[in-house]
Amino acid sequence: GDYIVIATTYDGWFGGDYQLNVYAETHSSDDDVDDTDDTRYSGNFAFSIINLSGDDVCGIFISASDADDWGDNWLGDVLADGDNIAVELPSDNYDLLIYDCYEDGMMWEAYYISLTSNLSYVVTPDGGYVSK
């Protein structure tokens, strides 16, 4: 579809240079889906967190989207900038909470990540995104 994007700085000014990253998924039509194949999204998949935030990360919480709480921290140690961690999870929808190691620091949240193949979540200074 067509989209209109309005970009401003944190204080509302319009001037300056901006970088817009657009990520799109392609979806097959219903005609391309074989309803008899129910194994397409079964099994476990690798879910990687890639830290490109510029800061160390101290908390990674991954929970099923229908869970009531975040559960335990998946990190046993600090995830340094430039490092990554991978976990294996069953196919499902997941929510993700990541935070850095500084009081009142940065926090990233993503919801309803559909894990139907091996995926990565890339943590960046201005947000994050899912990547295949």
mmCIF file of N, CA and C in Angstrom, residues 4-121:
data_model
loop_
_atom_site.group_PDB
_atom_site.id
_atom_site.type_symbol
_atom_site.label_atom_id
_atom_site.label_comp_id
_atom_site.label_asym_id
_atom_site.label_seq_id
_atom_site.Cartn_x
_atom_site.Cartn_y
_atom_site.Cartn_z
ATOM 1 N N ILE A 4 2.286 7.482 4.130
ATOM 2 C CA ILE A 4 2.852 8.809 4.318
ATOM 3 C C ILE A 4 3.637 8.762 5.618
ATOM 4 N N VAL A 5 4.899 9.147 5.570
ATOM 5 C CA VAL A 5 5.757 9.123 6.748
ATOM 6 C C VAL A 5 6.121 10.553 7.089
ATOM 7 N N ILE A 6 5.839 10.949 8.319
ATOM 8 C CA ILE A 6 6.214 12.277 8.800
ATOM 9 C C ILE A 6 7.314 12.079 9.832
ATOM 10 N N ALA A 7 8.478 12.639 9.578
ATOM 11 C CA ALA A 7 9.620 12.465 10.467
ATOM 12 C C ALA A 7 9.942 13.785 11.149
ATOM 13 N N THR A 8 10.113 13.721 12.470
ATOM 14 C CA THR A 8 10.523 14.894 13.231
ATOM 15 C C THR A 8 11.596 14.481 14.218
ATOM 16 N N THR A 9 12.293 15.441 14.770
ATOM 17 C CA THR A 9 13.219 15.163 15.851
ATOM 18 C C THR A 9 12.424 15.046 17.139
ATOM 19 N N TYR A 10 13.091 14.675 18.217
ATOM 20 C CA TYR A 10 12.398 14.474 19.482
ATOM 21 C C TYR A 10 11.687 15.737 19.968
ATOM 22 N N ASP A 11 12.154 16.910 19.548
ATOM 23 C CA ASP A 11 11.521 18.151 19.996
ATOM 24 C C ASP A 11 10.516 18.693 18.978
ATOM 25 N N GLY A 12 10.240 17.924 17.907
ATOM 26 C CA GLY A 12 9.196 18.285 16.967
ATOM 27 C C GLY A 12 9.628 19.065 15.749
ATOM 28 N N TRP A 13 10.916 19.388 15.627
ATOM 29 C CA TRP A 13 11.379 20.142 14.462
ATOM 30 C C TRP A 13 11.448 19.235 13.246
ATOM 31 N N PHE A 14 11.157 19.800 12.073
ATOM 32 C CA PHE A 14 11.139 19.029 10.840
ATOM 33 C C PHE A 14 12.470 19.044 10.103
ATOM 34 N N GLY A 15 13.352 19.997 10.367
ATOM 35 C CA GLY A 15 14.595 20.140 9.619
ATOM 36 C C GLY A 15 15.580 19.040 9.934
ATOM 37 N N GLY A 16 16.519 18.832 9.040
ATOM 38 C CA GLY A 16 17.583 17.870 9.275
ATOM 39 C C GLY A 16 17.512 16.695 8.327
ATOM 40 N N ASP A 17 18.477 15.813 8.473
ATOM 41 C CA ASP A 17 18.545 14.610 7.649
ATOM 42 C C ASP A 17 18.000 13.435 8.444
ATOM 43 N N TYR A 18 17.305 12.557 7.755
ATOM 44 C CA TYR A 18 16.716 11.384 8.384
ATOM 45 C C TYR A 18 17.078 10.159 7.573
ATOM 46 N N GLN A 19 17.147 9.040 8.256
ATOM 47 C CA GLN A 19 17.334 7.764 7.583
ATOM 48 C C GLN A 19 16.089 6.940 7.848
ATOM 49 N N LEU A 20 15.474 6.441 6.810
ATOM 50 C CA LEU A 20 14.280 5.619 6.935
ATOM 51 C C LEU A 20 14.621 4.220 6.458
ATOM 52 N N ASN A 21 14.511 3.249 7.364
ATOM 53 C CA ASN A 21 14.719 1.852 7.006
ATOM 54 C C ASN A 21 13.357 1.196 6.885
ATOM 55 N N VAL A 22 13.089 0.576 5.772
ATOM 56 C CA VAL A 22 11.810 -0.084 5.542
ATOM 57 C C VAL A 22 12.077 -1.565 5.354
ATOM 58 N N TYR A 23 11.379 -2.370 6.116
ATOM 59 C CA TYR A 23 11.494 -3.815 6.021
ATOM 60 C C TYR A 23 10.118 -4.360 5.683
ATOM 61 N N ALA A 24 10.049 -5.209 4.705
ATOM 62 C CA ALA A 24 8.759 -5.734 4.269
ATOM 63 C C ALA A 24 8.843 -7.245 4.164
ATOM 64 N N GLU A 25 7.755 -7.893 4.506
ATOM 65 C CA GLU A 25 7.629 -9.323 4.322
ATOM 66 C C GLU A 25 6.723 -9.562 3.135
ATOM 67 N N THR A 26 6.984 -10.621 2.428
ATOM 68 C CA THR A 26 6.061 -11.007 1.374
ATOM 69 C C THR A 26 5.194 -12.129 1.904
ATOM 70 N N HIS A 27 3.972 -12.124 1.539
ATOM 71 C CA HIS A 27 3.033 -13.150 1.974
ATOM 72 C C HIS A 27 2.472 -13.847 0.749
ATOM 73 N N SER A 28 2.349 -15.149 0.855
ATOM 74 C CA SER A 28 1.767 -15.889 -0.255
ATOM 75 C C SER A 28 0.256 -15.728 -0.238
ATOM 76 N N SER A 29 -0.337 -15.899 -1.383
ATOM 77 C CA SER A 29 -1.796 -15.845 -1.454
ATOM 78 C C SER A 29 -2.360 -17.168 -0.965
ATOM 79 N N ASP A 30 -3.647 -17.210 -0.690
ATOM 80 C CA ASP A 30 -4.296 -18.437 -0.245
ATOM 81 C C ASP A 30 -4.153 -19.544 -1.280
ATOM 82 N N ASP A 31 -4.032 -19.179 -2.552
ATOM 83 C CA ASP A 31 -3.888 -20.176 -3.608
ATOM 84 C C ASP A 31 -2.550 -20.896 -3.521
ATOM 85 N N ASP A 32 -1.545 -20.256 -2.893
ATOM 86 C CA ASP A 32 -0.219 -20.848 -2.791
ATOM 87 C C ASP A 32 -0.059 -21.758 -1.584
ATOM 88 N N VAL A 33 -1.053 -21.826 -0.713
ATOM 89 C CA VAL A 33 -0.953 -22.581 0.533
ATOM 90 C C VAL A 33 -1.578 -23.951 0.353
ATOM 91 N N ASP A 34 -0.834 -24.970 0.737
ATOM 92 C CA ASP A 34 -1.348 -26.334 0.715
ATOM 93 C C ASP A 34 -1.893 -26.642 2.101
ATOM 94 N N ASP A 35 -3.212 -26.674 2.241
ATOM 95 C CA ASP A 35 -3.837 -26.887 3.546
ATOM 96 C C ASP A 35 -3.544 -28.259 4.125
ATOM 97 N N THR A 36 -3.076 -29.191 3.323
ATOM 98 C CA THR A 36 -2.794 -30.528 3.836
ATOM 99 C C THR A 36 -1.428 -30.588 4.503
ATOM 100 N N ASP A 37 -0.604 -29.573 4.328
ATOM 101 C CA ASP A 37 0.735 -29.549 4.910
ATOM 102 C C ASP A 37 0.704 -28.792 6.225
ATOM 103 N N ASP A 38 0.523 -29.535 7.342
ATOM 104 C CA ASP A 38 0.462 -28.887 8.649
ATOM 105 C C ASP A 38 1.806 -28.926 9.362
ATOM 106 N N THR A 39 2.861 -29.365 8.687
ATOM 107 C CA THR A 39 4.179 -29.439 9.317
ATOM 108 C C THR A 39 5.048 -28.243 8.963
ATOM 109 N N ARG A 40 4.543 -27.333 8.162
ATOM 110 C CA ARG A 40 5.360 -26.224 7.684
ATOM 111 C C ARG A 40 5.925 -25.384 8.821
ATOM 112 N N TYR A 41 5.160 -25.165 9.868
ATOM 113 C CA TYR A 41 5.606 -24.326 10.975
ATOM 114 C C TYR A 41 5.771 -25.113 12.264
ATOM 115 N N SER A 42 5.933 -26.398 12.179
ATOM 116 C CA SER A 42 6.129 -27.178 13.393
ATOM 117 C C SER A 42 7.617 -27.300 13.679
ATOM 118 N N GLY A 43 7.924 -27.674 14.900
ATOM 119 C CA GLY A 43 9.310 -27.858 15.278
ATOM 120 C C GLY A 43 9.892 -26.633 15.950
ATOM 121 N N ASN A 44 11.192 -26.676 16.167
ATOM 122 C CA ASN A 44 11.899 -25.586 16.826
ATOM 123 C C ASN A 44 12.680 -24.768 15.807
ATOM 124 N N PHE A 45 12.829 -23.492 16.131
ATOM 125 C CA PHE A 45 13.568 -22.587 15.263
ATOM 126 C C PHE A 45 14.549 -21.771 16.097
ATOM 127 N N ALA A 46 15.631 -21.345 15.457
ATOM 128 C CA ALA A 46 16.621 -20.491 16.125
ATOM 129 C C ALA A 46 16.113 -19.054 16.125
ATOM 130 N N PHE A 47 16.193 -18.434 17.296
ATOM 131 C CA PHE A 47 15.845 -17.020 17.435
ATOM 132 C C PHE A 47 17.066 -16.330 18.013
ATOM 133 N N SER A 48 17.678 -15.455 17.228
ATOM 134 C CA SER A 48 18.916 -14.786 17.629
ATOM 135 C C SER A 48 18.642 -13.335 17.988
ATOM 136 N N ILE A 49 19.358 -12.855 18.983
ATOM 137 C CA ILE A 49 19.359 -11.443 19.340
ATOM 138 C C ILE A 49 20.744 -10.917 18.984
ATOM 139 N N ILE A 50 20.797 -9.928 18.111
ATOM 140 C CA ILE A 50 22.059 -9.334 17.674
ATOM 141 C C ILE A 50 22.126 -7.924 18.250
ATOM 142 N N ASN A 51 23.126 -7.673 19.081
ATOM 143 C CA ASN A 51 23.242 -6.386 19.762
ATOM 144 C C ASN A 51 24.110 -5.426 18.952
ATOM 145 N N LEU A 52 23.456 -4.504 18.266
ATOM 146 C CA LEU A 52 24.154 -3.429 17.546
ATOM 147 C C LEU A 52 23.724 -2.078 18.111
ATOM 148 N N SER A 53 23.435 -2.062 19.416
ATOM 149 C CA SER A 53 22.870 -0.876 20.063
ATOM 150 C C SER A 53 23.911 0.173 20.430
ATOM 151 N N GLY A 54 25.175 -0.220 20.484
ATOM 152 C CA GLY A 54 26.200 0.693 20.961
ATOM 153 C C GLY A 54 26.399 0.596 22.463
ATOM 154 N N ASP A 55 25.565 -0.179 23.148
ATOM 155 C CA ASP A 55 25.655 -0.380 24.598
ATOM 156 C C ASP A 55 25.603 -1.864 24.920
ATOM 157 N N ASP A 56 26.044 -2.206 26.126
ATOM 158 C CA ASP A 56 25.884 -3.567 26.611
ATOM 159 C C ASP A 56 24.422 -3.809 26.962
ATOM 160 N N VAL A 57 23.981 -5.038 26.773
ATOM 161 C CA VAL A 57 22.620 -5.444 27.125
ATOM 162 C C VAL A 57 22.699 -6.367 28.335
ATOM 163 N N CYS A 58 21.849 -6.125 29.331
ATOM 164 C CA CYS A 58 21.829 -6.949 30.539
ATOM 165 C C CYS A 58 20.546 -7.758 30.699
ATOM 166 N N GLY A 59 19.521 -7.464 29.914
ATOM 167 C CA GLY A 59 18.268 -8.194 30.057
ATOM 168 C C GLY A 59 17.649 -8.544 28.727
ATOM 169 N N ILE A 60 17.338 -9.828 28.560
ATOM 170 C CA ILE A 60 16.576 -10.300 27.404
ATOM 171 C C ILE A 60 15.483 -11.212 27.930
ATOM 172 N N PHE A 61 14.256 -10.818 27.685
ATOM 173 C CA PHE A 61 13.105 -11.599 28.117
ATOM 174 C C PHE A 61 12.287 -11.960 26.886
ATOM 175 N N ILE A 62 12.057 -13.250 26.699
ATOM 176 C CA ILE A 62 11.270 -13.747 25.575
ATOM 177 C C ILE A 62 10.133 -14.567 26.163
ATOM 178 N N SER A 63 8.910 -14.205 25.826
ATOM 179 C CA SER A 63 7.771 -14.971 26.331
ATOM 180 C C SER A 63 6.765 -15.183 25.208
ATOM 181 N N ALA A 64 5.986 -16.240 25.335
ATOM 182 C CA ALA A 64 4.902 -16.461 24.380
ATOM 183 C C ALA A 64 3.967 -15.259 24.448
ATOM 184 N N SER A 65 3.434 -14.847 23.323
ATOM 185 C CA SER A 65 2.586 -13.648 23.278
ATOM 186 C C SER A 65 1.353 -13.764 24.156
ATOM 187 N N ASP A 66 0.897 -14.983 24.415
ATOM 188 C CA ASP A 66 -0.287 -15.148 25.263
ATOM 189 C C ASP A 66 0.061 -15.345 26.739
ATOM 190 N N ALA A 67 1.347 -15.200 27.106
ATOM 191 C CA ALA A 67 1.769 -15.343 28.506
ATOM 192 C C ALA A 67 1.403 -14.095 29.304
ATOM 193 N N ASP A 68 1.232 -14.275 30.614
ATOM 194 C CA ASP A 68 0.865 -13.170 31.497
ATOM 195 C C ASP A 68 2.064 -12.377 32.006
ATOM 196 N N ASP A 69 3.273 -12.953 31.927
ATOM 197 C CA ASP A 69 4.457 -12.238 32.409
ATOM 198 C C ASP A 69 5.646 -12.545 31.503
ATOM 199 N N TRP A 70 6.745 -11.843 31.754
ATOM 200 C CA TRP A 70 7.929 -11.985 30.910
ATOM 201 C C TRP A 70 8.739 -13.236 31.218
ATOM 202 N N GLY A 71 8.640 -13.778 32.422
ATOM 203 C CA GLY A 71 9.459 -14.927 32.782
ATOM 204 C C GLY A 71 10.869 -14.509 33.149
ATOM 205 N N ASP A 72 11.805 -15.447 33.003
ATOM 206 C CA ASP A 72 13.187 -15.233 33.427
ATOM 207 C C ASP A 72 14.025 -14.550 32.346
ATOM 208 N N ASN A 73 15.102 -13.918 32.811
ATOM 209 C CA ASN A 73 16.087 -13.304 31.924
ATOM 210 C C ASN A 73 16.851 -14.420 31.203
ATOM 211 N N TRP A 74 16.898 -14.368 29.883
ATOM 212 C CA TRP A 74 17.581 -15.390 29.099
ATOM 213 C C TRP A 74 19.100 -15.212 29.109
ATOM 214 N N LEU A 75 19.586 -14.067 29.559
ATOM 215 C CA LEU A 75 21.027 -13.820 29.592
ATOM 216 C C LEU A 75 21.622 -14.323 30.895
ATOM 217 N N GLY A 76 22.721 -15.033 30.803
ATOM 218 C CA GLY A 76 23.460 -15.422 31.988
ATOM 219 C C GLY A 76 24.551 -14.416 32.302
ATOM 220 N N ASP A 77 24.827 -13.548 31.360
ATOM 221 C CA ASP A 77 25.889 -12.562 31.484
ATOM 222 C C ASP A 77 25.519 -11.371 30.603
ATOM 223 N N VAL A 78 26.417 -10.444 30.484
ATOM 224 C CA VAL A 78 26.200 -9.259 29.654
ATOM 225 C C VAL A 78 26.357 -9.638 28.178
ATOM 226 N N LEU A 79 25.483 -9.106 27.335
ATOM 227 C CA LEU A 79 25.622 -9.243 25.888
ATOM 228 C C LEU A 79 26.238 -7.943 25.379
ATOM 229 N N ALA A 80 27.531 -7.990 25.079
ATOM 230 C CA ALA A 80 28.263 -6.788 24.670
ATOM 231 C C ALA A 80 27.808 -6.319 23.292
ATOM 232 N N ASP A 81 28.017 -5.036 23.036
ATOM 233 C CA ASP A 81 27.717 -4.483 21.718
ATOM 234 C C ASP A 81 28.497 -5.263 20.665
ATOM 235 N N GLY A 82 27.824 -5.676 19.613
ATOM 236 C CA GLY A 82 28.451 -6.452 18.551
ATOM 237 C C GLY A 82 28.319 -7.950 18.725
ATOM 238 N N ASP A 83 27.900 -8.406 19.904
ATOM 239 C CA ASP A 83 27.730 -9.837 20.159
ATOM 240 C C ASP A 83 26.297 -10.264 19.880
ATOM 241 N N ASN A 84 26.084 -11.572 19.886
ATOM 242 C CA ASN A 84 24.737 -12.100 19.695
ATOM 243 C C ASN A 84 24.535 -13.334 20.552
ATOM 244 N N ILE A 85 23.292 -13.681 20.733
ATOM 245 C CA ILE A 85 22.909 -14.883 21.458
ATOM 246 C C ILE A 85 21.793 -15.539 20.657
ATOM 247 N N ALA A 86 21.784 -16.864 20.633
ATOM 248 C CA ALA A 86 20.733 -17.594 19.924
ATOM 249 C C ALA A 86 20.091 -18.585 20.881
ATOM 250 N N VAL A 87 18.780 -18.680 20.798
ATOM 251 C CA VAL A 87 18.029 -19.669 21.571
ATOM 252 C C VAL A 87 17.165 -20.450 20.593
ATOM 253 N N GLU A 88 16.796 -21.646 20.986
ATOM 254 C CA GLU A 88 15.913 -22.461 20.163
ATOM 255 C C GLU A 88 14.543 -22.490 20.818
ATOM 256 N N LEU A 89 13.525 -22.155 20.029
ATOM 257 C CA LEU A 89 12.161 -22.064 20.543
ATOM 258 C C LEU A 89 11.205 -22.782 19.604
ATOM 259 N N PRO A 90 10.113 -23.317 20.145
ATOM 260 C CA PRO A 90 9.103 -23.909 19.270
ATOM 261 C C PRO A 90 8.357 -22.830 18.492
ATOM 262 N N SER A 91 7.832 -23.190 17.366
ATOM 263 C CA SER A 91 7.063 -22.261 16.542
ATOM 264 C C SER A 91 5.894 -21.705 17.343
ATOM 265 N N ASP A 92 5.804 -20.368 17.417
ATOM 266 C CA ASP A 92 4.745 -19.693 18.176
ATOM 267 C C ASP A 92 4.897 -18.194 17.926
ATOM 268 N N ASN A 93 4.035 -17.404 18.542
ATOM 269 C CA ASN A 93 4.171 -15.947 18.546
ATOM 270 C C ASN A 93 4.827 -15.541 19.855
ATOM 271 N N TYR A 94 5.815 -14.654 19.778
ATOM 272 C CA TYR A 94 6.582 -14.272 20.957
ATOM 273 C C TYR A 94 6.634 -12.761 21.130
ATOM 274 N N ASP A 95 6.745 -12.354 22.408
ATOM 275 C CA ASP A 95 7.007 -10.967 22.772
ATOM 276 C C ASP A 95 8.441 -10.897 23.273
ATOM 277 N N LEU A 96 9.065 -9.749 23.094
ATOM 278 C CA LEU A 96 10.474 -9.584 23.413
ATOM 279 C C LEU A 96 10.679 -8.287 24.181
ATOM 280 N N LEU A 97 11.418 -8.370 25.285
ATOM 281 C CA LEU A 97 11.809 -7.199 26.070
ATOM 282 C C LEU A 97 13.318 -7.254 26.247
ATOM 283 N N ILE A 98 13.999 -6.186 25.879
ATOM 284 C CA ILE A 98 15.457 -6.094 26.000
ATOM 285 C C ILE A 98 15.785 -4.776 26.675
ATOM 286 N N TYR A 99 16.739 -4.799 27.612
ATOM 287 C CA TYR A 99 17.175 -3.532 28.204
ATOM 288 C C TYR A 99 18.686 -3.523 28.383
ATOM 289 N N ASP A 100 19.255 -2.308 28.387
ATOM 290 C CA ASP A 100 20.697 -2.173 28.526
ATOM 291 C C ASP A 100 21.090 -2.244 30.003
ATOM 292 N N CYS A 101 22.353 -2.023 30.282
ATOM 293 C CA CYS A 101 22.890 -2.222 31.632
ATOM 294 C C CYS A 101 22.938 -0.955 32.466
ATOM 295 N N TYR A 102 22.255 0.084 32.045
ATOM 296 C CA TYR A 102 22.356 1.364 32.729
ATOM 297 C C TYR A 102 21.017 1.759 33.321
ATOM 298 N N GLU A 103 21.040 2.264 34.544
ATOM 299 C CA GLU A 103 19.817 2.739 35.185
ATOM 300 C C GLU A 103 19.213 3.848 34.330
ATOM 301 N N ASP A 104 17.930 3.777 34.116
ATOM 302 C CA ASP A 104 17.213 4.718 33.247
ATOM 303 C C ASP A 104 17.777 4.713 31.825
ATOM 304 N N GLY A 105 18.269 3.559 31.401
ATOM 305 C CA GLY A 105 18.849 3.433 30.066
ATOM 306 C C GLY A 105 17.813 3.087 29.015
ATOM 307 N N MET A 106 18.277 2.451 27.960
ATOM 308 C CA MET A 106 17.409 2.131 26.827
ATOM 309 C C MET A 106 16.685 0.808 27.046
ATOM 310 N N MET A 107 15.490 0.712 26.469
ATOM 311 C CA MET A 107 14.702 -0.503 26.534
ATOM 312 C C MET A 107 14.035 -0.693 25.176
ATOM 313 N N TRP A 108 13.974 -1.933 24.746
ATOM 314 C CA TRP A 108 13.347 -2.263 23.471
ATOM 315 C C TRP A 108 12.252 -3.289 23.729
ATOM 316 N N GLU A 109 11.124 -3.134 23.060
ATOM 317 C CA GLU A 109 10.031 -4.092 23.155
ATOM 318 C C GLU A 109 9.525 -4.400 21.754
ATOM 319 N N ALA A 110 9.182 -5.654 21.536
ATOM 320 C CA ALA A 110 8.560 -6.077 20.275
ATOM 321 C C ALA A 110 7.498 -7.110 20.628
ATOM 322 N N TYR A 111 6.398 -7.076 19.916
ATOM 323 C CA TYR A 111 5.269 -7.949 20.238
ATOM 324 C C TYR A 111 4.833 -8.744 19.015
ATOM 325 N N TYR A 112 4.323 -9.929 19.288
ATOM 326 C CA TYR A 112 3.760 -10.820 18.263
ATOM 327 C C TYR A 112 4.750 -11.107 17.139
ATOM 328 N N ILE A 113 5.952 -11.485 17.536
ATOM 329 C CA ILE A 113 6.937 -11.932 16.555
ATOM 330 C C ILE A 113 6.584 -13.374 16.208
ATOM 331 N N SER A 114 6.237 -13.613 14.971
ATOM 332 C CA SER A 114 5.818 -14.938 14.527
ATOM 333 C C SER A 114 7.050 -15.761 14.170
ATOM 334 N N LEU A 115 7.357 -16.736 15.014
ATOM 335 C CA LEU A 115 8.539 -17.568 14.801
ATOM 336 C C LEU A 115 8.123 -18.797 13.995
ATOM 337 N N THR A 116 8.198 -18.675 12.679
ATOM 338 C CA THR A 116 7.846 -19.770 11.776
ATOM 339 C C THR A 116 9.045 -20.176 10.922
ATOM 340 N N SER A 117 10.187 -19.586 11.217
ATOM 341 C CA SER A 117 11.461 -19.915 10.577
ATOM 342 C C SER A 117 12.548 -19.337 11.479
ATOM 343 N N ASN A 118 13.792 -19.592 11.163
ATOM 344 C CA ASN A 118 14.884 -19.005 11.931
ATOM 345 C C ASN A 118 14.859 -17.489 11.738
ATOM 346 N N LEU A 119 14.873 -16.747 12.848
ATOM 347 C CA LEU A 119 14.791 -15.286 12.803
ATOM 348 C C LEU A 119 15.836 -14.662 13.704
ATOM 349 N N SER A 120 16.100 -13.386 13.458
ATOM 350 C CA SER A 120 16.950 -12.582 14.337
ATOM 351 C C SER A 120 16.215 -11.300 14.684
ATOM 352 N N TYR A 121 16.483 -10.800 15.880
ATOM 353 C CA TYR A 121 16.041 -9.463 16.252
ATOM 354 C C TYR A 121 17.306 -8.644 16.413
#
